[in-house]
């Protein structure tokens, strides 16, 4: 299976970010403002994810957090009826904390080779950053992998 392996981080953004920058973030990360904020924001490394050309990506704790954050960031009205913004950086509250920890919990079908941070590290990070807005971010370039 060909694809890219990358480290995935969850970062806490406390600065104000214009709505159009948030939209650009979720539509391809073409925003120097959020790129800079994500690079310098406090974060916790979740582990590695594999992105492939397949219809479904290989699952695992870090991938589930990525998918959850993407869904909450690009479909905020599904989670907060009071929002009018089409794209958001989800605010860390008790509900999102519980959803993130549930998504990050290991499952028997998770790939054994996927590198994952201890869940206690994620819980501690979430406890320290209650009220911040969250985003997933890769702090290094993805590495191309090819199956033999």
PDB file of C-alpha atoms in Angstrom:
ATOM      1  CA  UNK A   1       0.000   0.000   0.000  1.00  0.00           C
ATOM      2  CA  UNK A   2       1.538   3.303  -1.122  1.00  0.00           C
ATOM      3  CA  UNK A   3       1.063   6.446   0.896  1.00  0.00           C
ATOM      4  CA  UNK A   4       2.562   8.917   3.322  1.00  0.00           C
ATOM      5  CA  UNK A   5       3.428   8.503   6.992  1.00  0.00           C
ATOM      6  CA  UNK A   6       3.381  11.561   9.190  1.00  0.00           C
ATOM      7  CA  UNK A   7       3.373  12.546  12.835  1.00  0.00           C
ATOM      8  CA  UNK A   8       0.085  14.007  13.966  1.00  0.00           C
ATOM      9  CA  UNK A   9      -0.188  16.570  16.755  1.00  0.00           C
ATOM     10  CA  UNK A  10      -3.155  18.111  18.522  1.00  0.00           C
ATOM     11  CA  UNK A  11      -2.507  21.795  19.191  1.00  0.00           C
ATOM     12  CA  UNK A  12      -4.260  24.372  21.375  1.00  0.00           C
ATOM     13  CA  UNK A  13      -4.836  27.748  19.705  1.00  0.00           C
ATOM     14  CA  UNK A  14      -5.656  30.652  22.022  1.00  0.00           C
ATOM     15  CA  UNK A  15      -5.162  33.525  19.555  1.00  0.00           C
ATOM     16  CA  UNK A  16      -8.018  35.017  17.567  1.00  0.00           C
ATOM     17  CA  UNK A  17      -8.102  33.689  14.026  1.00  0.00           C
ATOM     18  CA  UNK A  18     -10.221  35.233  11.254  1.00  0.00           C
ATOM     19  CA  UNK A  19     -12.986  32.983   9.899  1.00  0.00           C
ATOM     20  CA  UNK A  20     -11.529  33.013   6.374  1.00  0.00           C
ATOM     21  CA  UNK A  21      -8.222  31.702   7.746  1.00  0.00           C
ATOM     22  CA  UNK A  22     -10.034  28.835   9.511  1.00  0.00           C
ATOM     23  CA  UNK A  23     -11.809  27.982   6.244  1.00  0.00           C
ATOM     24  CA  UNK A  24      -8.485  27.906   4.399  1.00  0.00           C
ATOM     25  CA  UNK A  25      -6.988  25.714   7.162  1.00  0.00           C
ATOM     26  CA  UNK A  26      -9.595  22.988   6.738  1.00  0.00           C
ATOM     27  CA  UNK A  27      -9.519  23.259   2.924  1.00  0.00           C
ATOM     28  CA  UNK A  28      -5.851  22.551   2.476  1.00  0.00           C
ATOM     29  CA  UNK A  29      -3.777  24.268   5.126  1.00  0.00           C
ATOM     30  CA  UNK A  30      -2.975  27.219   2.884  1.00  0.00           C
ATOM     31  CA  UNK A  31      -2.861  29.810   5.642  1.00  0.00           C
ATOM     32  CA  UNK A  32       0.430  31.227   6.911  1.00  0.00           C
ATOM     33  CA  UNK A  33      -1.333  32.691   9.976  1.00  0.00           C
ATOM     34  CA  UNK A  34      -2.613  29.341  11.249  1.00  0.00           C
ATOM     35  CA  UNK A  35       0.488  27.501  10.066  1.00  0.00           C
ATOM     36  CA  UNK A  36       2.595  29.755  12.280  1.00  0.00           C
ATOM     37  CA  UNK A  37       0.174  29.482  15.206  1.00  0.00           C
ATOM     38  CA  UNK A  38       0.057  25.680  14.943  1.00  0.00           C
ATOM     39  CA  UNK A  39       3.854  25.475  14.858  1.00  0.00           C
ATOM     40  CA  UNK A  40       4.248  27.498  18.045  1.00  0.00           C
ATOM     41  CA  UNK A  41       1.092  26.457  19.927  1.00  0.00           C
ATOM     42  CA  UNK A  42       1.267  24.039  22.829  1.00  0.00           C
ATOM     43  CA  UNK A  43       0.639  20.568  21.496  1.00  0.00           C
ATOM     44  CA  UNK A  44       0.662  16.882  22.193  1.00  0.00           C
ATOM     45  CA  UNK A  45       1.992  14.374  19.695  1.00  0.00           C
ATOM     46  CA  UNK A  46      -0.739  11.808  19.016  1.00  0.00           C
ATOM     47  CA  UNK A  47       1.303   9.373  16.942  1.00  0.00           C
ATOM     48  CA  UNK A  48       1.694   8.451  13.306  1.00  0.00           C
ATOM     49  CA  UNK A  49      -0.934   8.200  10.620  1.00  0.00           C
ATOM     50  CA  UNK A  50      -0.758   6.649   7.182  1.00  0.00           C
ATOM     51  CA  UNK A  51      -2.467   8.448   4.321  1.00  0.00           C
ATOM     52  CA  UNK A  52      -3.030   6.286   1.235  1.00  0.00           C
ATOM     53  CA  UNK A  53      -4.758   6.300  -2.117  1.00  0.00           C
ATOM     54  CA  UNK A  54      -7.321   3.820  -0.765  1.00  0.00           C
ATOM     55  CA  UNK A  55     -11.022   4.601  -0.308  1.00  0.00           C
ATOM     56  CA  UNK A  56     -10.685   4.199   3.456  1.00  0.00           C
ATOM     57  CA  UNK A  57      -7.571   5.145   5.362  1.00  0.00           C
ATOM     58  CA  UNK A  58      -5.993   2.734   7.864  1.00  0.00           C
ATOM     59  CA  UNK A  59      -7.606   3.307  11.258  1.00  0.00           C
ATOM     60  CA  UNK A  60      -5.948   3.855  14.612  1.00  0.00           C
ATOM     61  CA  UNK A  61      -6.156   6.277  17.537  1.00  0.00           C
ATOM     62  CA  UNK A  62      -4.394   9.196  15.825  1.00  0.00           C
ATOM     63  CA  UNK A  63      -6.455   8.756  12.632  1.00  0.00           C
ATOM     64  CA  UNK A  64      -9.708   8.704  14.642  1.00  0.00           C
ATOM     65  CA  UNK A  65      -8.743  11.967  16.380  1.00  0.00           C
ATOM     66  CA  UNK A  66      -7.876  13.497  12.995  1.00  0.00           C
ATOM     67  CA  UNK A  67     -11.236  12.406  11.565  1.00  0.00           C
ATOM     68  CA  UNK A  68     -13.130  13.683  14.617  1.00  0.00           C
ATOM     69  CA  UNK A  69     -11.432  17.067  14.524  1.00  0.00           C
ATOM     70  CA  UNK A  70     -11.975  17.384  10.761  1.00  0.00           C
ATOM     71  CA  UNK A  71     -15.669  16.569  11.154  1.00  0.00           C
ATOM     72  CA  UNK A  72     -16.112  19.012  14.039  1.00  0.00           C
ATOM     73  CA  UNK A  73     -14.148  21.703  12.232  1.00  0.00           C
ATOM     74  CA  UNK A  74     -15.910  21.414   8.883  1.00  0.00           C
ATOM     75  CA  UNK A  75     -19.448  20.570  10.059  1.00  0.00           C
ATOM     76  CA  UNK A  76     -19.771  22.575  13.274  1.00  0.00           C
ATOM     77  CA  UNK A  77     -23.545  22.896  13.005  1.00  0.00           C
ATOM     78  CA  UNK A  78     -23.802  19.152  13.682  1.00  0.00           C
ATOM     79  CA  UNK A  79     -22.323  19.713  17.152  1.00  0.00           C
ATOM     80  CA  UNK A  80     -23.374  23.267  18.027  1.00  0.00           C
ATOM     81  CA  UNK A  81     -26.729  24.532  16.780  1.00  0.00           C
ATOM     82  CA  UNK A  82     -25.756  28.082  17.832  1.00  0.00           C
ATOM     83  CA  UNK A  83     -22.889  28.398  15.388  1.00  0.00           C
ATOM     84  CA  UNK A  84     -23.264  30.196  12.097  1.00  0.00           C
ATOM     85  CA  UNK A  85     -19.666  29.727  10.962  1.00  0.00           C
ATOM     86  CA  UNK A  86     -19.201  27.087   8.255  1.00  0.00           C
ATOM     87  CA  UNK A  87     -15.726  26.210   9.585  1.00  0.00           C
ATOM     88  CA  UNK A  88     -14.358  26.407  13.142  1.00  0.00           C
ATOM     89  CA  UNK A  89     -11.468  25.413  15.308  1.00  0.00           C
ATOM     90  CA  UNK A  90     -13.473  23.383  17.853  1.00  0.00           C
ATOM     91  CA  UNK A  91     -13.436  24.709  21.414  1.00  0.00           C
ATOM     92  CA  UNK A  92     -12.240  22.234  24.011  1.00  0.00           C
ATOM     93  CA  UNK A  93     -15.102  21.662  26.441  1.00  0.00           C
ATOM     94  CA  UNK A  94     -16.086  18.604  28.474  1.00  0.00           C
ATOM     95  CA  UNK A  95     -18.034  17.088  25.563  1.00  0.00           C
ATOM     96  CA  UNK A  96     -15.139  17.413  23.102  1.00  0.00           C
ATOM     97  CA  UNK A  97     -12.695  16.133  25.731  1.00  0.00           C
ATOM     98  CA  UNK A  98     -14.778  12.972  26.202  1.00  0.00           C
ATOM     99  CA  UNK A  99     -15.115  12.478  22.429  1.00  0.00           C
ATOM    100  CA  UNK A 100     -11.366  12.883  21.892  1.00  0.00           C
ATOM    101  CA  UNK A 101     -10.465  10.415  24.639  1.00  0.00           C
ATOM    102  CA  UNK A 102     -13.008   7.903  23.298  1.00  0.00           C
ATOM    103  CA  UNK A 103     -11.624   8.259  19.756  1.00  0.00           C
ATOM    104  CA  UNK A 104      -8.060   7.875  21.032  1.00  0.00           C
ATOM    105  CA  UNK A 105      -8.783   4.695  23.016  1.00  0.00           C
ATOM    106  CA  UNK A 106      -7.069   1.685  21.498  1.00  0.00           C
ATOM    107  CA  UNK A 107      -9.196  -0.956  19.800  1.00  0.00           C
ATOM    108  CA  UNK A 108      -8.399  -4.561  18.939  1.00  0.00           C
ATOM    109  CA  UNK A 109      -8.511  -3.820  15.186  1.00  0.00           C
ATOM    110  CA  UNK A 110      -5.969  -0.981  15.377  1.00  0.00           C
ATOM    111  CA  UNK A 111      -2.817  -1.522  13.284  1.00  0.00           C
ATOM    112  CA  UNK A 112      -0.046  -2.877  15.470  1.00  0.00           C
ATOM    113  CA  UNK A 113       2.608  -0.801  13.705  1.00  0.00           C
ATOM    114  CA  UNK A 114       0.916   2.550  14.303  1.00  0.00           C
ATOM    115  CA  UNK A 115       2.943   4.557  16.793  1.00  0.00           C
ATOM    116  CA  UNK A 116       0.716   6.113  19.474  1.00  0.00           C
ATOM    117  CA  UNK A 117       1.299   8.444  22.417  1.00  0.00           C
ATOM    118  CA  UNK A 118       0.106   7.202  25.835  1.00  0.00           C
ATOM    119  CA  UNK A 119      -3.522   8.235  26.424  1.00  0.00           C
ATOM    120  CA  UNK A 120      -2.543   9.781  29.781  1.00  0.00           C
ATOM    121  CA  UNK A 121      -0.443  12.347  27.863  1.00  0.00           C
ATOM    122  CA  UNK A 122      -3.493  13.323  25.797  1.00  0.00           C
ATOM    123  CA  UNK A 123      -5.723  13.565  28.888  1.00  0.00           C
ATOM    124  CA  UNK A 124      -3.165  15.769  30.653  1.00  0.00           C
ATOM    125  CA  UNK A 125      -2.885  18.045  27.610  1.00  0.00           C
ATOM    126  CA  UNK A 126      -6.665  18.370  27.389  1.00  0.00           C
ATOM    127  CA  UNK A 127      -6.931  19.181  31.092  1.00  0.00           C
ATOM    128  CA  UNK A 128      -4.343  21.974  30.746  1.00  0.00           C
ATOM    129  CA  UNK A 129      -5.997  23.563  27.705  1.00  0.00           C
ATOM    130  CA  UNK A 130      -9.712  23.575  28.536  1.00  0.00           C
ATOM    131  CA  UNK A 131     -11.384  26.416  26.610  1.00  0.00           C
ATOM    132  CA  UNK A 132      -8.737  26.626  23.881  1.00  0.00           C
ATOM    133  CA  UNK A 133      -9.540  25.938  20.246  1.00  0.00           C
ATOM    134  CA  UNK A 134      -8.004  22.766  18.880  1.00  0.00           C
ATOM    135  CA  UNK A 135      -6.588  21.668  15.549  1.00  0.00           C
ATOM    136  CA  UNK A 136      -4.643  18.694  14.291  1.00  0.00           C
ATOM    137  CA  UNK A 137      -1.321  19.472  12.708  1.00  0.00           C
ATOM    138  CA  UNK A 138       1.733  17.734  11.344  1.00  0.00           C
ATOM    139  CA  UNK A 139       4.922  19.453  12.480  1.00  0.00           C
ATOM    140  CA  UNK A 140       7.100  17.664   9.948  1.00  0.00           C
ATOM    141  CA  UNK A 141       6.837  16.759   6.307  1.00  0.00           C
ATOM    142  CA  UNK A 142       5.087  13.498   5.486  1.00  0.00           C
ATOM    143  CA  UNK A 143       7.375  10.654   4.428  1.00  0.00           C
ATOM    144  CA  UNK A 144       6.473   8.748   1.263  1.00  0.00           C
ATOM    145  CA  UNK A 145       6.226   4.958   1.695  1.00  0.00           C
ATOM    146  CA  UNK A 146       5.837   2.345  -1.000  1.00  0.00           C
ATOM    147  CA  UNK A 147       4.895  -1.274  -0.619  1.00  0.00           C
ATOM    148  CA  UNK A 148       7.220  -3.794  -2.152  1.00  0.00           C
TER     149      UNK A 148
END
